[in-house]
Amino acid sequence: MTAGAALLSFTPPVAAHSELTSSTPGANAVVTSAPSTVRATFSDRIEPKFSKATLAVAGGAPRAVPVTVDGETLRVSVPDGLRLTGAWKFAFRVVSVDGHPISGTIAFTVRPAAASTGRSPTPTPTASGSTTPPAAATTTATSPRASGHQDSDPLQPRRRLIYWVEGIVGAMLLLAAALYWARDRG
């Protein structure tokens, strides 16, 4: 019966798919100069041959850009002609080593710093009535996951359920085989 108890306590593995963990620049960030590279980092390694990315700058059409993959990091070198100010959209599609496709868009803004007038910046009032220096008010970076810019897989909850059902059915078959084997022996 110990083998039966061990089989009943069997927990099927949950397939944890890779997901976007961070980017540089961050989602919704406001930076003062156009980046020479844009990076997306994932929770697991990604397949280089299935990795693609596009950049759309200042309302222009998305432009395919060459990518470099180093383990969990997708890196794009920004061509000189795209280093413009305004709204940027970095779109990616990668496949993790477990075969799970991941795609998403990270938006950020390039806004040059205002020219210095020789006087200190004026604090910006906030909704709570306190003041925040302009640099802190305009430079924000949130993780892509928290900002909702990572596309989710609509089938992922269903796949998790399938993995659990397969695990339970497998455990039941092992238990049945163990009971059958024990009955024949005894």
PDB file of C-alpha atoms in Angstrom:
ATOM      1  CA  MET A   1       0.000   0.000   0.000  1.00  0.00           C
ATOM      2  CA  THR A   2       2.984   2.311   0.429  1.00  0.00           C
ATOM      3  CA  ALA A   3       3.487   2.310  -3.335  1.00  0.00           C
ATOM      4  CA  GLY A   4      -0.203   3.144  -3.785  1.00  0.00           C
ATOM      5  CA  ALA A   5       0.062   6.059  -1.342  1.00  0.00           C
ATOM      6  CA  ALA A   6       3.148   7.326  -3.148  1.00  0.00           C
ATOM      7  CA  LEU A   7       1.331   7.148  -6.470  1.00  0.00           C
ATOM      8  CA  LEU A   8      -1.692   8.972  -5.087  1.00  0.00           C
ATOM      9  CA  SER A   9       0.513  11.796  -3.838  1.00  0.00           C
ATOM     10  CA  PHE A  10       2.040  12.163  -7.308  1.00  0.00           C
ATOM     11  CA  THR A  11       1.682  15.719  -8.571  1.00  0.00           C
ATOM     12  CA  PRO A  12       1.978  16.169 -12.318  1.00  0.00           C
ATOM     13  CA  PRO A  13       4.512  18.725 -13.447  1.00  0.00           C
ATOM     14  CA  VAL A  14       3.070  22.071 -14.436  1.00  0.00           C
ATOM     15  CA  ALA A  15       4.528  23.256 -17.703  1.00  0.00           C
ATOM     16  CA  ALA A  16       5.803  26.728 -16.985  1.00  0.00           C
ATOM     17  CA  HIS A  17       6.330  28.540 -20.225  1.00  0.00           C
ATOM     18  CA  SER A  18       8.894  31.250 -20.696  1.00  0.00           C
ATOM     19  CA  GLU A  19       7.642  34.817 -20.411  1.00  0.00           C
ATOM     20  CA  LEU A  20       9.004  38.304 -20.886  1.00  0.00           C
ATOM     21  CA  THR A  21      10.625  39.482 -17.629  1.00  0.00           C
ATOM     22  CA  SER A  22      12.158  42.844 -18.577  1.00  0.00           C
ATOM     23  CA  SER A  23      13.169  45.137 -21.387  1.00  0.00           C
ATOM     24  CA  THR A  24      15.574  47.993 -22.007  1.00  0.00           C
ATOM     25  CA  PRO A  25      14.151  50.571 -22.378  1.00  0.00           C
ATOM     26  CA  GLY A  26      11.312  49.503 -20.118  1.00  0.00           C
ATOM     27  CA  ALA A  27       7.665  49.494 -21.184  1.00  0.00           C
ATOM     28  CA  ASN A  28       6.215  53.021 -21.180  1.00  0.00           C
ATOM     29  CA  ALA A  29       9.644  54.510 -20.374  1.00  0.00           C
ATOM     30  CA  VAL A  30      10.508  58.037 -21.419  1.00  0.00           C
ATOM     31  CA  VAL A  31      14.177  58.299 -22.382  1.00  0.00           C
ATOM     32  CA  THR A  32      16.151  61.394 -23.370  1.00  0.00           C
ATOM     33  CA  SER A  33      18.014  59.900 -26.339  1.00  0.00           C
ATOM     34  CA  ALA A  34      17.309  57.225 -28.921  1.00  0.00           C
ATOM     35  CA  PRO A  35      18.766  53.876 -27.864  1.00  0.00           C
ATOM     36  CA  SER A  36      21.389  52.155 -29.991  1.00  0.00           C
ATOM     37  CA  THR A  37      20.055  48.768 -28.827  1.00  0.00           C
ATOM     38  CA  VAL A  38      16.742  47.485 -27.542  1.00  0.00           C
ATOM     39  CA  ARG A  39      16.635  44.331 -25.382  1.00  0.00           C
ATOM     40  CA  ALA A  40      13.972  41.941 -24.197  1.00  0.00           C
ATOM     41  CA  THR A  41      14.802  39.372 -21.518  1.00  0.00           C
ATOM     42  CA  PHE A  42      12.747  36.232 -20.942  1.00  0.00           C
ATOM     43  CA  SER A  43      12.498  33.799 -18.033  1.00  0.00           C
ATOM     44  CA  ASP A  44      14.024  30.944 -20.089  1.00  0.00           C
ATOM     45  CA  ARG A  45      16.292  30.529 -23.083  1.00  0.00           C
ATOM     46  CA  ILE A  46      14.843  31.310 -26.492  1.00  0.00           C
ATOM     47  CA  GLU A  47      15.540  29.772 -29.896  1.00  0.00           C
ATOM     48  CA  PRO A  48      17.650  32.090 -32.105  1.00  0.00           C
ATOM     49  CA  LYS A  49      16.336  30.711 -35.410  1.00  0.00           C
ATOM     50  CA  PHE A  50      12.715  31.525 -34.523  1.00  0.00           C
ATOM     51  CA  SER A  51      13.307  35.028 -33.153  1.00  0.00           C
ATOM     52  CA  LYS A  52      12.057  38.092 -35.032  1.00  0.00           C
ATOM     53  CA  ALA A  53      11.559  41.754 -34.189  1.00  0.00           C
ATOM     54  CA  THR A  54      10.312  44.994 -35.716  1.00  0.00           C
ATOM     55  CA  LEU A  55      10.677  48.629 -34.742  1.00  0.00           C
ATOM     56  CA  ALA A  56       8.179  51.354 -35.564  1.00  0.00           C
ATOM     57  CA  VAL A  57       9.355  54.878 -34.772  1.00  0.00           C
ATOM     58  CA  ALA A  58       7.400  58.149 -34.718  1.00  0.00           C
ATOM     59  CA  GLY A  59       4.309  56.710 -36.389  1.00  0.00           C
ATOM     60  CA  GLY A  60       6.256  55.035 -39.192  1.00  0.00           C
ATOM     61  CA  ALA A  61       5.594  51.564 -40.533  1.00  0.00           C
ATOM     62  CA  PRO A  62       7.098  48.642 -38.596  1.00  0.00           C
ATOM     63  CA  ARG A  63      10.527  47.764 -39.955  1.00  0.00           C
ATOM     64  CA  ALA A  64      12.083  44.315 -39.557  1.00  0.00           C
ATOM     65  CA  VAL A  65      15.409  44.550 -37.766  1.00  0.00           C
ATOM     66  CA  PRO A  66      18.138  41.935 -37.320  1.00  0.00           C
ATOM     67  CA  VAL A  67      18.159  40.222 -33.924  1.00  0.00           C
ATOM     68  CA  THR A  68      20.838  38.639 -31.760  1.00  0.00           C
ATOM     69  CA  VAL A  69      19.938  36.024 -29.152  1.00  0.00           C
ATOM     70  CA  ASP A  70      22.105  35.294 -26.140  1.00  0.00           C
ATOM     71  CA  GLY A  71      20.416  32.716 -23.888  1.00  0.00           C
ATOM     72  CA  GLU A  72      17.334  34.478 -22.491  1.00  0.00           C
ATOM     73  CA  THR A  73      18.025  37.868 -24.107  1.00  0.00           C
ATOM     74  CA  LEU A  74      16.834  39.127 -27.480  1.00  0.00           C
ATOM     75  CA  ARG A  75      18.904  42.121 -28.614  1.00  0.00           C
ATOM     76  CA  VAL A  76      18.241  44.459 -31.543  1.00  0.00           C
ATOM     77  CA  SER A  77      20.779  46.977 -32.845  1.00  0.00           C
ATOM     78  CA  VAL A  78      18.853  50.075 -33.895  1.00  0.00           C
ATOM     79  CA  PRO A  79      19.849  51.302 -37.378  1.00  0.00           C
ATOM     80  CA  ASP A  80      21.067  54.925 -37.460  1.00  0.00           C
ATOM     81  CA  GLY A  81      18.137  55.937 -39.695  1.00  0.00           C
ATOM     82  CA  LEU A  82      15.630  54.920 -37.003  1.00  0.00           C
ATOM     83  CA  ARG A  83      17.159  56.889 -34.139  1.00  0.00           C
ATOM     84  CA  LEU A  84      14.403  59.482 -34.016  1.00  0.00           C
ATOM     85  CA  THR A  85      12.436  61.167 -31.258  1.00  0.00           C
ATOM     86  CA  GLY A  86       8.813  60.317 -30.551  1.00  0.00           C
ATOM     87  CA  ALA A  87       6.874  57.154 -29.828  1.00  0.00           C
ATOM     88  CA  TRP A  88       8.604  53.816 -30.419  1.00  0.00           C
ATOM     89  CA  LYS A  89       7.065  50.354 -30.670  1.00  0.00           C
ATOM     90  CA  PHE A  90       9.314  47.325 -30.350  1.00  0.00           C
ATOM     91  CA  ALA A  91       7.438  44.186 -31.428  1.00  0.00           C
ATOM     92  CA  PHE A  92       8.910  40.722 -30.999  1.00  0.00           C
ATOM     93  CA  ARG A  93       8.059  37.108 -31.675  1.00  0.00           C
ATOM     94  CA  VAL A  94      10.250  34.404 -30.202  1.00  0.00           C
ATOM     95  CA  VAL A  95       9.969  30.724 -29.384  1.00  0.00           C
ATOM     96  CA  SER A  96      11.247  29.435 -26.052  1.00  0.00           C
ATOM     97  CA  VAL A  97      13.281  26.236 -25.926  1.00  0.00           C
ATOM     98  CA  ASP A  98      10.140  24.358 -24.820  1.00  0.00           C
ATOM     99  CA  GLY A  99       8.477  25.302 -28.125  1.00  0.00           C
ATOM    100  CA  HIS A 100       6.133  27.944 -26.687  1.00  0.00           C
ATOM    101  CA  PRO A 101       5.751  31.040 -28.911  1.00  0.00           C
ATOM    102  CA  ILE A 102       5.903  34.411 -27.178  1.00  0.00           C
ATOM    103  CA  SER A 103       5.028  37.692 -28.826  1.00  0.00           C
ATOM    104  CA  GLY A 104       4.446  41.187 -27.593  1.00  0.00           C
ATOM    105  CA  THR A 105       4.961  44.892 -28.070  1.00  0.00           C
ATOM    106  CA  ILE A 106       6.906  47.237 -25.856  1.00  0.00           C
ATOM    107  CA  ALA A 107       6.153  50.927 -26.262  1.00  0.00           C
ATOM    108  CA  PHE A 108       8.419  53.724 -25.045  1.00  0.00           C
ATOM    109  CA  THR A 109       9.070  57.358 -25.911  1.00  0.00           C
ATOM    110  CA  VAL A 110      12.221  59.237 -26.868  1.00  0.00           C
ATOM    111  CA  ARG A 111      11.963  62.834 -25.670  1.00  0.00           C
ATOM    112  CA  PRO A 112      15.173  64.913 -25.574  1.00  0.00           C
ATOM    113  CA  ALA A 113      15.858  66.804 -22.358  1.00  0.00           C
ATOM    114  CA  ALA A 114      14.905  70.487 -22.462  1.00  0.00           C
ATOM    115  CA  ALA A 115      17.780  72.892 -23.096  1.00  0.00           C
ATOM    116  CA  SER A 116      19.286  74.241 -19.885  1.00  0.00           C
ATOM    117  CA  THR A 117      18.399  77.842 -19.040  1.00  0.00           C
ATOM    118  CA  GLY A 118      20.792  78.094 -16.119  1.00  0.00           C
ATOM    119  CA  ARG A 119      18.076  77.933 -13.445  1.00  0.00           C
ATOM    120  CA  SER A 120      16.844  74.961 -11.495  1.00  0.00           C
ATOM    121  CA  PRO A 121      13.874  73.031 -12.810  1.00  0.00           C
ATOM    122  CA  THR A 122      10.443  73.878 -11.484  1.00  0.00           C
ATOM    123  CA  PRO A 123       8.795  71.052  -9.556  1.00  0.00           C
ATOM    124  CA  THR A 124       5.681  69.555 -11.119  1.00  0.00           C
ATOM    125  CA  PRO A 125       2.570  69.382  -8.910  1.00  0.00           C
ATOM    126  CA  THR A 126       0.957  65.967  -8.561  1.00  0.00           C
ATOM    127  CA  ALA A 127      -2.639  64.992  -7.857  1.00  0.00           C
ATOM    128  CA  SER A 128      -1.869  64.604  -4.152  1.00  0.00           C
ATOM    129  CA  GLY A 129      -0.640  68.188  -3.932  1.00  0.00           C
ATOM    130  CA  SER A 130       3.013  67.255  -3.419  1.00  0.00           C
ATOM    131  CA  THR A 131       5.629  68.222  -5.963  1.00  0.00           C
ATOM    132  CA  THR A 132       7.877  66.035  -8.023  1.00  0.00           C
ATOM    133  CA  PRO A 133      10.966  67.193  -9.903  1.00  0.00           C
ATOM    134  CA  PRO A 134      10.436  67.110 -13.702  1.00  0.00           C
ATOM    135  CA  ALA A 135      13.028  64.369 -14.259  1.00  0.00           C
ATOM    136  CA  ALA A 136      11.175  61.989 -11.931  1.00  0.00           C
ATOM    137  CA  ALA A 137       7.820  62.897 -13.464  1.00  0.00           C
ATOM    138  CA  THR A 138       8.924  62.169 -17.039  1.00  0.00           C
ATOM    139  CA  THR A 139      11.177  59.140 -16.625  1.00  0.00           C
ATOM    140  CA  THR A 140       9.148  56.052 -15.937  1.00  0.00           C
ATOM    141  CA  ALA A 141       9.848  52.426 -16.544  1.00  0.00           C
ATOM    142  CA  THR A 142       7.592  49.560 -15.688  1.00  0.00           C
ATOM    143  CA  SER A 143       8.054  45.912 -16.362  1.00  0.00           C
ATOM    144  CA  PRO A 144       6.384  44.700 -19.562  1.00  0.00           C
ATOM    145  CA  ARG A 145       4.383  42.170 -17.567  1.00  0.00           C
ATOM    146  CA  ALA A 146       2.949  44.781 -15.181  1.00  0.00           C
ATOM    147  CA  SER A 147       2.088  47.188 -17.988  1.00  0.00           C
ATOM    148  CA  GLY A 148       0.156  44.584 -19.963  1.00  0.00           C
ATOM    149  CA  HIS A 149       2.236  44.924 -23.109  1.00  0.00           C
ATOM    150  CA  GLN A 150       3.063  41.251 -23.384  1.00  0.00           C
ATOM    151  CA  ASP A 151       0.615  39.321 -25.487  1.00  0.00           C
ATOM    152  CA  SER A 152      -0.775  36.373 -23.619  1.00  0.00           C
ATOM    153  CA  ASP A 153      -1.492  32.958 -25.020  1.00  0.00           C
ATOM    154  CA  PRO A 154      -5.292  32.549 -24.957  1.00  0.00           C
ATOM    155  CA  LEU A 155      -4.885  28.754 -24.824  1.00  0.00           C
ATOM    156  CA  GLN A 156      -2.455  28.695 -21.881  1.00  0.00           C
ATOM    157  CA  PRO A 157      -5.083  28.035 -19.131  1.00  0.00           C
ATOM    158  CA  ARG A 158      -6.547  25.211 -21.230  1.00  0.00           C
ATOM    159  CA  ARG A 159      -3.080  23.720 -21.775  1.00  0.00           C
ATOM    160  CA  ARG A 160      -2.406  23.753 -18.025  1.00  0.00           C
ATOM    161  CA  LEU A 161      -5.676  21.897 -17.440  1.00  0.00           C
ATOM    162  CA  ILE A 162      -4.693  19.325 -20.065  1.00  0.00           C
ATOM    163  CA  TYR A 163      -1.311  18.804 -18.339  1.00  0.00           C
ATOM    164  CA  TRP A 164      -3.065  18.235 -14.997  1.00  0.00           C
ATOM    165  CA  VAL A 165      -5.583  15.804 -16.500  1.00  0.00           C
ATOM    166  CA  GLU A 166      -2.787  13.897 -18.266  1.00  0.00           C
ATOM    167  CA  GLY A 167      -0.854  13.708 -14.983  1.00  0.00           C
ATOM    168  CA  ILE A 168      -3.861  12.435 -13.038  1.00  0.00           C
ATOM    169  CA  VAL A 169      -4.701   9.840 -15.694  1.00  0.00           C
ATOM    170  CA  GLY A 170      -1.043   8.724 -15.721  1.00  0.00           C
ATOM    171  CA  ALA A 171      -1.038   8.396 -11.932  1.00  0.00           C
ATOM    172  CA  MET A 172      -4.264   6.380 -12.033  1.00  0.00           C
ATOM    173  CA  LEU A 173      -2.779   4.019 -14.639  1.00  0.00           C
ATOM    174  CA  LEU A 174       0.347   3.538 -12.512  1.00  0.00           C
ATOM    175  CA  LEU A 175      -1.795   2.853  -9.455  1.00  0.00           C
ATOM    176  CA  ALA A 176      -3.914   0.340 -11.388  1.00  0.00           C
ATOM    177  CA  ALA A 177      -0.774  -1.401 -12.659  1.00  0.00           C
ATOM    178  CA  ALA A 178       0.685  -1.516  -9.127  1.00  0.00           C
ATOM    179  CA  LEU A 179      -2.540  -2.954  -7.702  1.00  0.00           C
ATOM    180  CA  TYR A 180      -2.755  -5.532 -10.496  1.00  0.00           C
ATOM    181  CA  TRP A 181       0.869  -6.521  -9.946  1.00  0.00           C
ATOM    182  CA  ALA A 182       0.352  -6.769  -6.148  1.00  0.00           C
ATOM    183  CA  ARG A 183      -2.784  -8.919  -6.590  1.00  0.00           C
ATOM    184  CA  ASP A 184      -0.974 -11.375  -8.894  1.00  0.00           C
ATOM    185  CA  ARG A 185       1.923 -11.683  -6.451  1.00  0.00           C
ATOM    186  CA  GLY A 186      -0.171 -12.190  -3.371  1.00  0.00           C
TER     187      GLY A 186
END
